[in-house]
Short mmCIF file of C-alpha atoms in Angstrom, two decimals:
data_model
loop_
_atom_site.label_atom_id
_atom_site.label_comp_id
_atom_site.label_asym_id
_atom_site.label_seq_id
_atom_site.Cartn_x
_atom_site.Cartn_y
_atom_site.Cartn_z
CA MET A 103 -1.81 -27.58 49.38
CA ILE A 104 1.24 -27.38 46.98
CA ALA A 105 -0.86 -27.73 43.89
CA ARG A 106 -2.81 -24.60 44.86
CA THR A 107 0.25 -22.75 45.52
CA VAL A 108 1.36 -23.33 41.93
CA ILE A 109 -1.94 -22.35 40.78
CA ARG A 110 -1.97 -19.26 42.40
CA ARG A 111 1.32 -18.58 41.62
CA GLY A 112 0.49 -18.88 37.49
CA LEU A 113 -2.53 -16.87 37.83
CA ARG A 114 -0.50 -14.04 39.51
CA LEU A 115 1.96 -14.55 36.31
CA LEU A 116 -0.65 -14.57 34.04
CA ALA A 117 -2.28 -11.61 35.58
CA LEU A 118 0.83 -9.61 35.33
CA ALA A 119 1.65 -10.68 32.05
CA LEU A 120 -2.04 -9.18 30.95
CA ALA A 121 -1.25 -6.23 32.79
CA ILE A 122 2.00 -5.74 31.18
CA VAL A 123 0.36 -6.20 28.10
CA VAL A 124 -2.38 -3.89 28.48
CA ALA A 125 -0.07 -1.21 29.64
CA LEU A 126 1.83 -1.89 26.35
CA VAL A 127 -1.39 -1.65 24.15
CA GLY A 128 -2.00 1.96 26.11
CA LEU A 129 1.49 3.62 25.58
CA LEU A 130 1.29 2.66 22.10
CA ALA A 131 -2.70 4.20 21.61
CA ALA A 132 -1.42 7.00 23.35
CA ALA A 133 1.71 7.67 21.17
CA LEU A 134 -0.57 7.29 18.27
CA ARG A 135 -3.29 9.53 19.29
CA LEU A 136 -0.63 12.34 20.52
CA GLN A 137 0.43 12.01 16.37
CA PHE A 138 -2.80 13.10 15.20
CA THR A 139 -2.67 16.42 17.11
CA GLY A 140 -2.31 19.81 15.77
CA ALA A 141 -3.29 21.81 12.26
CA PRO A 142 -1.95 20.64 9.23
CA ALA A 143 -0.44 23.62 6.76
CA ALA A 144 -2.95 24.68 4.04
CA TRP A 145 -0.66 24.14 1.54
CA ALA A 146 0.02 20.24 2.69
CA LYS A 147 -2.13 18.29 -0.02
CA SER A 148 -2.39 16.86 -3.32
CA THR A 149 0.29 18.19 -5.56
CA GLY A 150 -1.06 16.31 -8.49
CA ASN A 151 1.12 13.01 -7.95
CA ASP A 152 -1.63 10.55 -6.46
CA ALA A 153 -2.21 7.05 -7.79
CA LEU A 154 -5.12 4.48 -7.80
CA TRP A 155 -4.89 0.64 -7.85
CA LEU A 156 -7.32 -0.63 -10.59
CA GLY A 157 -8.75 -4.05 -10.66
CA HIS A 158 -8.54 -7.07 -13.36
CA ALA A 159 -11.62 -6.48 -15.05
CA TRP A 160 -9.65 -3.48 -17.20
CA VAL A 161 -7.72 -6.13 -18.79
CA ASP A 162 -9.80 -9.39 -18.77
CA GLY A 163 -12.21 -8.65 -21.41
CA ARG A 164 -14.89 -7.26 -19.17
CA ARG A 165 -14.53 -3.43 -19.37
CA THR A 166 -14.76 -1.64 -22.80
CA GLU A 167 -13.70 1.88 -24.32
CA ARG A 168 -17.11 3.24 -23.14
CA ASP A 169 -16.19 2.51 -19.61
CA VAL A 170 -12.62 3.96 -20.00
CA GLU A 171 -14.08 6.93 -21.25
CA GLN A 172 -16.19 6.89 -18.02
CA LEU A 173 -13.04 6.52 -16.31
CA ALA A 174 -11.56 9.61 -17.57
CA VAL A 175 -14.28 11.69 -16.49
CA ARG A 176 -13.45 10.85 -13.11
CA LEU A 177 -9.83 10.69 -13.14
CA ARG A 178 -9.50 14.16 -14.94
CA ALA A 179 -11.20 15.84 -11.73
CA THR A 180 -8.25 14.22 -9.78
CA GLY A 181 -4.64 14.45 -9.05
CA VAL A 182 -4.08 10.86 -10.17
CA LYS A 183 -0.93 10.53 -12.46
CA ASP A 184 -0.29 6.73 -11.87
CA VAL A 185 -2.33 3.84 -12.15
CA TYR A 186 -1.64 0.23 -11.43
CA VAL A 187 -4.08 -2.36 -13.16
CA HIS A 188 -4.21 -5.75 -11.95
CA SER A 189 -2.79 -7.96 -14.57
CA GLY A 190 -1.77 -11.10 -12.99
CA PRO A 191 -1.23 -12.99 -10.40
CA PHE A 192 1.78 -14.91 -11.63
CA GLU A 193 1.19 -18.86 -11.08
CA TRP A 194 3.08 -20.83 -8.35
CA ASP A 195 5.99 -21.56 -10.35
CA GLY A 196 6.21 -17.90 -11.48
CA ARG A 197 4.95 -17.98 -14.54
CA LEU A 198 2.44 -15.62 -16.09
CA ASP A 199 -0.40 -16.77 -18.13
CA PRO A 200 -0.89 -14.52 -21.38
CA ALA A 201 -4.77 -15.42 -21.13
CA LYS A 202 -5.10 -13.39 -17.60
CA TYR A 203 -4.84 -10.17 -19.61
CA PRO A 204 -6.17 -10.85 -22.99
CA ASN A 205 -7.58 -7.09 -23.41
CA ALA A 206 -4.48 -5.15 -21.87
CA GLY A 207 -3.22 -3.98 -25.15
CA ASN A 208 -6.76 -2.52 -25.95
CA PHE A 209 -6.81 -1.02 -22.32
CA VAL A 210 -3.20 0.88 -22.57
CA LYS A 211 -4.68 2.43 -26.43
CA TRP A 212 -7.73 3.41 -24.51
CA MET A 213 -5.95 5.13 -21.80
CA ARG A 214 -3.60 6.55 -24.45
CA LYS A 215 -6.49 8.17 -25.91
CA HIS A 216 -8.28 9.64 -22.94
CA LEU A 217 -5.88 9.97 -20.47
CA PRO A 218 -2.30 10.85 -22.29
CA ALA A 219 -1.27 12.24 -19.07
CA ILE A 220 -1.41 8.80 -17.10
CA ARG A 221 1.28 6.19 -16.11
CA ILE A 222 0.18 2.62 -16.66
CA SER A 223 2.11 0.10 -14.78
CA ALA A 224 1.04 -3.42 -15.07
CA TRP A 225 0.34 -4.57 -10.84
CA LEU A 226 1.58 -7.97 -10.85
CA GLY A 227 2.10 -10.17 -7.69
CA GLN A 228 1.36 -13.54 -5.73
CA SER A 229 1.22 -14.88 -2.31
CA VAL A 230 4.58 -15.98 -1.70
CA LYS A 231 3.34 -17.60 1.91
CA ASN A 232 2.92 -21.14 0.80
CA GLY A 233 2.80 -20.20 -2.31
CA LEU A 234 5.04 -18.96 -5.07
CA ASP A 235 8.88 -19.17 -3.88
CA LEU A 236 10.84 -16.22 -5.03
CA ASP A 237 13.72 -17.85 -3.38
CA ASP A 238 13.83 -20.38 -6.15
CA PRO A 239 15.82 -18.67 -9.03
CA ARG A 240 13.84 -20.46 -11.69
CA SER A 241 10.79 -19.01 -10.02
CA ARG A 242 12.10 -16.10 -10.57
CA ALA A 243 13.33 -16.11 -13.84
CA ASN A 244 10.31 -17.11 -15.10
CA VAL A 245 8.81 -13.84 -13.57
CA LEU A 246 11.01 -11.75 -15.44
CA SER A 247 9.80 -13.64 -18.09
CA GLY A 248 6.37 -12.65 -17.78
CA VAL A 249 7.31 -9.03 -17.27
CA ALA A 250 8.96 -8.85 -20.46
CA ALA A 251 5.71 -10.40 -22.14
CA ILE A 252 3.67 -7.89 -20.70
CA MET A 253 5.47 -4.90 -21.12
CA ARG A 254 4.87 -5.50 -24.65
CA GLN A 255 1.42 -4.64 -24.19
CA GLY A 256 2.69 -1.01 -23.92
CA TYR A 257 2.47 -0.84 -19.92
CA ASP A 258 4.67 2.59 -18.92
CA GLY A 259 5.83 0.38 -15.73
CA ILE A 260 5.84 -2.81 -13.16
CA HIS A 261 3.89 -2.34 -10.06
CA TYR A 262 5.03 -5.52 -8.19
CA ASN A 263 2.86 -6.52 -4.84
CA PHE A 264 4.07 -9.83 -3.37
CA GLU A 265 2.77 -10.61 0.11
CA PRO A 266 4.00 -10.97 2.58
CA ILE A 267 7.98 -10.54 1.86
CA GLY A 268 10.06 -10.75 5.19
CA ASP A 269 12.37 -8.15 6.30
CA GLY A 270 15.90 -8.74 4.97
CA ASP A 271 14.31 -10.72 2.06
CA THR A 272 17.76 -10.56 -0.49
CA GLU A 273 16.01 -12.77 -3.33
CA PHE A 274 13.29 -9.66 -3.60
CA LEU A 275 15.92 -7.42 -3.99
CA ASP A 276 17.59 -9.51 -6.51
CA LEU A 277 14.23 -9.70 -8.34
CA LEU A 278 14.03 -5.75 -8.33
CA GLU A 279 17.42 -5.52 -9.77
CA ARG A 280 16.96 -7.53 -12.74
CA THR A 281 13.56 -6.44 -13.62
CA ARG A 282 15.35 -3.09 -14.76
CA GLN A 283 16.24 -4.88 -17.30
CA HIS A 284 12.66 -4.76 -18.57
CA THR A 285 11.20 -1.53 -17.77
CA LYS A 286 12.37 2.13 -17.06
CA LEU A 287 9.61 2.49 -14.34
CA LEU A 288 9.33 0.52 -11.37
CA SER A 289 7.25 0.32 -8.38
CA THR A 290 6.02 -1.71 -5.74
CA SER A 291 3.60 -2.17 -2.66
CA SER A 292 5.22 -2.26 0.76
CA PRO A 293 4.23 -3.57 4.14
CA GLN A 294 4.38 -1.02 6.88
CA ILE A 295 7.30 0.59 8.34
CA GLU A 296 8.09 -0.86 12.27
CA PRO A 297 6.29 2.05 13.88
CA TYR A 298 8.29 1.67 16.90
CA PRO A 299 11.24 -0.70 18.08
CA GLY A 300 10.26 -4.16 19.12
CA LEU A 301 6.68 -4.41 17.47
CA ARG A 302 8.12 -6.33 14.14
CA LEU A 303 9.08 -9.33 16.23
CA THR A 304 6.25 -8.85 18.22
CA ALA A 305 3.92 -9.04 15.42
CA ARG A 306 5.66 -11.69 13.50
CA ALA A 307 5.65 -13.89 16.86
CA VAL A 308 1.74 -13.70 16.62
CA LEU A 309 1.29 -13.38 13.04
CA SER A 310 3.96 -16.15 11.76
CA HIS A 311 4.91 -13.64 9.26
CA ASP A 312 6.44 -10.19 8.74
CA LYS A 313 3.62 -7.17 9.24
CA TYR A 314 6.22 -4.79 9.48
CA TRP A 315 9.73 -3.81 7.47
CA SER A 316 12.72 -2.38 9.36
CA GLN A 317 13.76 0.88 8.22
CA GLY A 318 16.86 -0.36 6.97
CA TYR A 319 15.11 -2.89 4.80
CA PHE A 320 12.62 -0.32 3.41
CA LYS A 321 15.58 1.58 2.20
CA GLN A 322 17.22 -1.05 0.63
CA VAL A 323 13.79 -1.60 -1.29
CA VAL A 324 13.49 2.18 -2.06
CA ASP A 325 17.09 2.41 -3.47
CA ARG A 326 15.92 -0.12 -6.42
CA VAL A 327 12.42 1.26 -7.24
CA ASP A 328 11.20 4.68 -8.35
CA GLN A 329 7.85 4.30 -6.71
CA VAL A 330 6.93 2.92 -3.65
CA ALA A 331 3.20 2.88 -1.93
CA ILE A 332 2.96 2.11 1.85
CA MET A 333 0.18 -0.25 2.77
CA THR A 334 -1.20 1.88 5.64
CA TYR A 335 -4.49 0.05 6.07
CA ASP A 336 -5.35 -3.14 7.79
CA SER A 337 -3.36 -1.44 10.77
CA PHE A 338 -5.15 -2.99 13.45
CA THR A 339 -6.12 0.36 15.18
CA TRP A 340 -9.89 0.62 16.48
CA SER A 341 -10.64 4.50 16.21
CA GLN A 342 -10.38 7.04 13.63
CA SER A 343 -7.82 9.22 15.56
CA LEU A 344 -5.87 6.56 16.03
CA TYR A 345 -5.62 4.90 12.51
CA GLY A 346 -4.83 8.68 11.82
CA GLY A 347 -1.83 8.74 14.13
CA TYR A 348 -0.71 5.68 12.74
CA VAL A 349 -0.67 7.11 9.25
CA VAL A 350 1.03 9.91 10.67
CA ARG A 351 3.83 7.95 11.86
CA GLN A 352 4.23 5.80 9.16
CA ALA A 353 4.08 8.67 6.39
CA GLY A 354 6.45 10.61 8.81
CA LEU A 355 8.95 7.68 8.71
CA ALA A 356 8.60 7.31 4.95
CA LEU A 357 9.61 10.82 4.18
CA ASP A 358 12.76 10.45 6.02
CA LEU A 359 13.77 7.25 4.32
CA VAL A 360 12.17 8.06 0.45
CA PRO A 361 14.66 10.51 -1.65
CA GLU A 362 12.64 13.39 -3.23
CA THR A 363 13.83 11.88 -6.58
CA LYS A 364 11.39 8.95 -5.81
CA ALA A 365 7.58 9.01 -5.30
CA LEU A 366 6.05 8.04 -2.08
CA TYR A 367 2.40 7.02 -1.94
CA ILE A 368 0.66 6.81 0.94
CA GLY A 369 -2.02 3.76 0.58
CA ALA A 370 -5.54 5.00 1.74
CA PRO A 371 -8.46 2.74 2.07
CA ALA A 372 -11.37 3.04 -0.24
CA TYR A 373 -12.60 -0.47 0.67
CA HIS A 374 -14.88 -1.73 3.15
CA ASP A 375 -14.60 -5.25 3.99
CA HIS A 376 -11.58 -5.16 6.55
CA GLY A 377 -12.35 -8.07 8.16
CA LEU A 378 -12.38 -7.01 11.60
CA PRO A 379 -15.62 -5.64 13.19
CA TRP A 380 -14.28 -1.82 13.98
CA GLY A 381 -11.84 -1.68 10.93
CA ASP A 382 -14.54 0.10 8.55
CA ALA A 383 -15.37 2.77 11.35
CA ALA A 384 -11.61 3.22 11.95
CA GLU A 385 -10.15 3.70 8.75
CA SER A 386 -11.14 5.63 5.81
CA VAL A 387 -9.85 7.55 3.02
CA ALA A 388 -10.61 10.74 4.98
CA MET A 389 -8.29 9.92 7.85
CA ALA A 390 -5.38 8.61 5.63
CA ALA A 391 -5.89 12.15 3.84
CA GLU A 392 -5.59 13.86 7.39
CA GLY A 393 -2.71 11.83 8.81
CA ALA A 394 -0.74 12.39 5.23
CA ARG A 395 -1.42 16.06 5.52
CA LEU A 396 0.00 16.30 9.41
CA ALA A 397 2.83 14.32 8.16
CA LEU A 398 3.74 16.32 5.41
CA SER A 399 3.31 19.44 7.59
CA ASP A 400 5.96 18.35 9.88
CA HIS A 401 8.25 17.23 7.27
CA GLY A 402 8.18 20.70 4.60
CA ARG A 403 7.17 20.57 0.86
CA ARG A 404 7.40 17.59 -1.20
CA GLU A 405 6.31 17.11 -4.74
CA ARG A 406 6.45 13.79 -5.29
CA PHE A 407 4.13 12.49 -2.60
CA GLY A 408 0.52 11.49 -2.82
CA LEU A 409 -2.37 9.11 -1.52
CA ALA A 410 -2.76 5.92 -3.47
CA LEU A 411 -6.13 4.69 -3.49
CA TYR A 412 -7.24 0.87 -3.09
CA VAL A 413 -8.99 0.13 -4.94
CA ASP A 414 -11.32 1.29 -8.06
CA PHE A 415 -13.94 -1.53 -8.08
CA ALA A 416 -14.90 -1.05 -3.92
CA ALA A 417 -14.46 2.49 -3.85
CA THR A 418 -17.70 4.16 -3.22
CA GLU A 419 -19.17 7.68 -4.11
CA GLU A 420 -18.12 8.85 -0.42
CA ASP A 421 -14.44 7.45 -0.80
CA TRP A 422 -14.22 9.85 -3.71
CA ARG A 423 -15.82 12.54 -1.92
CA GLU A 424 -13.45 12.07 1.18
CA TYR A 425 -10.38 12.13 -1.50
CA THR A 426 -11.27 15.24 -3.15
CA THR A 427 -12.55 17.39 -0.15
CA ARG A 428 -9.66 16.15 2.38
CA TRP A 429 -6.71 15.48 0.20
CA LEU A 430 -7.13 16.90 -3.07
CA ASN A 431 -8.82 20.51 -2.67
CA TRP A 432 -8.75 20.56 1.19
CA ILE A 433 -11.68 21.42 2.98
CA PRO A 434 -11.51 21.70 6.50
CA ALA A 435 -13.56 19.51 8.40
CA VAL A 436 -15.03 21.14 11.88
CA GLY A 437 -13.76 18.25 14.54
CA ALA A 438 -11.63 16.54 11.92
CA LEU A 439 -8.99 15.85 14.64
CA ILE A 440 -11.02 15.08 17.39
#
């Protein structure tokens, strides 16, 4: 009898806990859906300050000048001003093997010839979860040595992408500060900003690492770079309207935290292997563009604000069409906000 009573109480507590979780998820979904309402301003679109992540083939010898010529045809018709070309990754001890970017010098030369107005940054990073230890001073010193060496290939800047960097990581801030001695143009990818209070700790408990940065830490990182690109994809939202609302929220928070003197990029998912059954259908370049437009309309005009497309080798013609029609040369889509 006592055992049955204990079991019944346990089941009631479990049901209550599940009901609370469902209610909180419902409230979060309602809040995001509410964000994705209204009509963006006609002026809220690309100002010619967009970015593109490029894959490793451009610097490892697989791509030729002819490929750069074809890339130039594509990019001249866009607002892309910055490209981040994957030139690493670092080894576990922070070293950067020059054998990973044997064609970097040629790539930079060809880009200067065919796309002279575009800035070229070396996209460098590594997994820092059971991988590269940025807490180790020797590892950070190795990273900086690699940065100094690769900058001699003619790059305009350095673009970091270490994942996952925890909220409040002071060693990463130190690395950003010390990277300044090697480059005048410094940018970084960033995790998403905590969208609502309490979600950072909740996500950390589930994932065992920080999915979100607090607003305070995000601002500390922004203070040390010239550009920040928020990876506003892999959001775990399950519909287009929720993803659009999520982008509105992320872009809105960032617009308040990033000074107008710095470039703010909103990551747009031009790839199709999210790893979740609903991810590919929910997240798209079109919805990222609509979300960015709504946030910009609410915030006001901003010159150094754009989309960053991830990534060239996975982008389809449909992704490029969505970028062109929904962000670059905005054409309203019937039912776009439904």
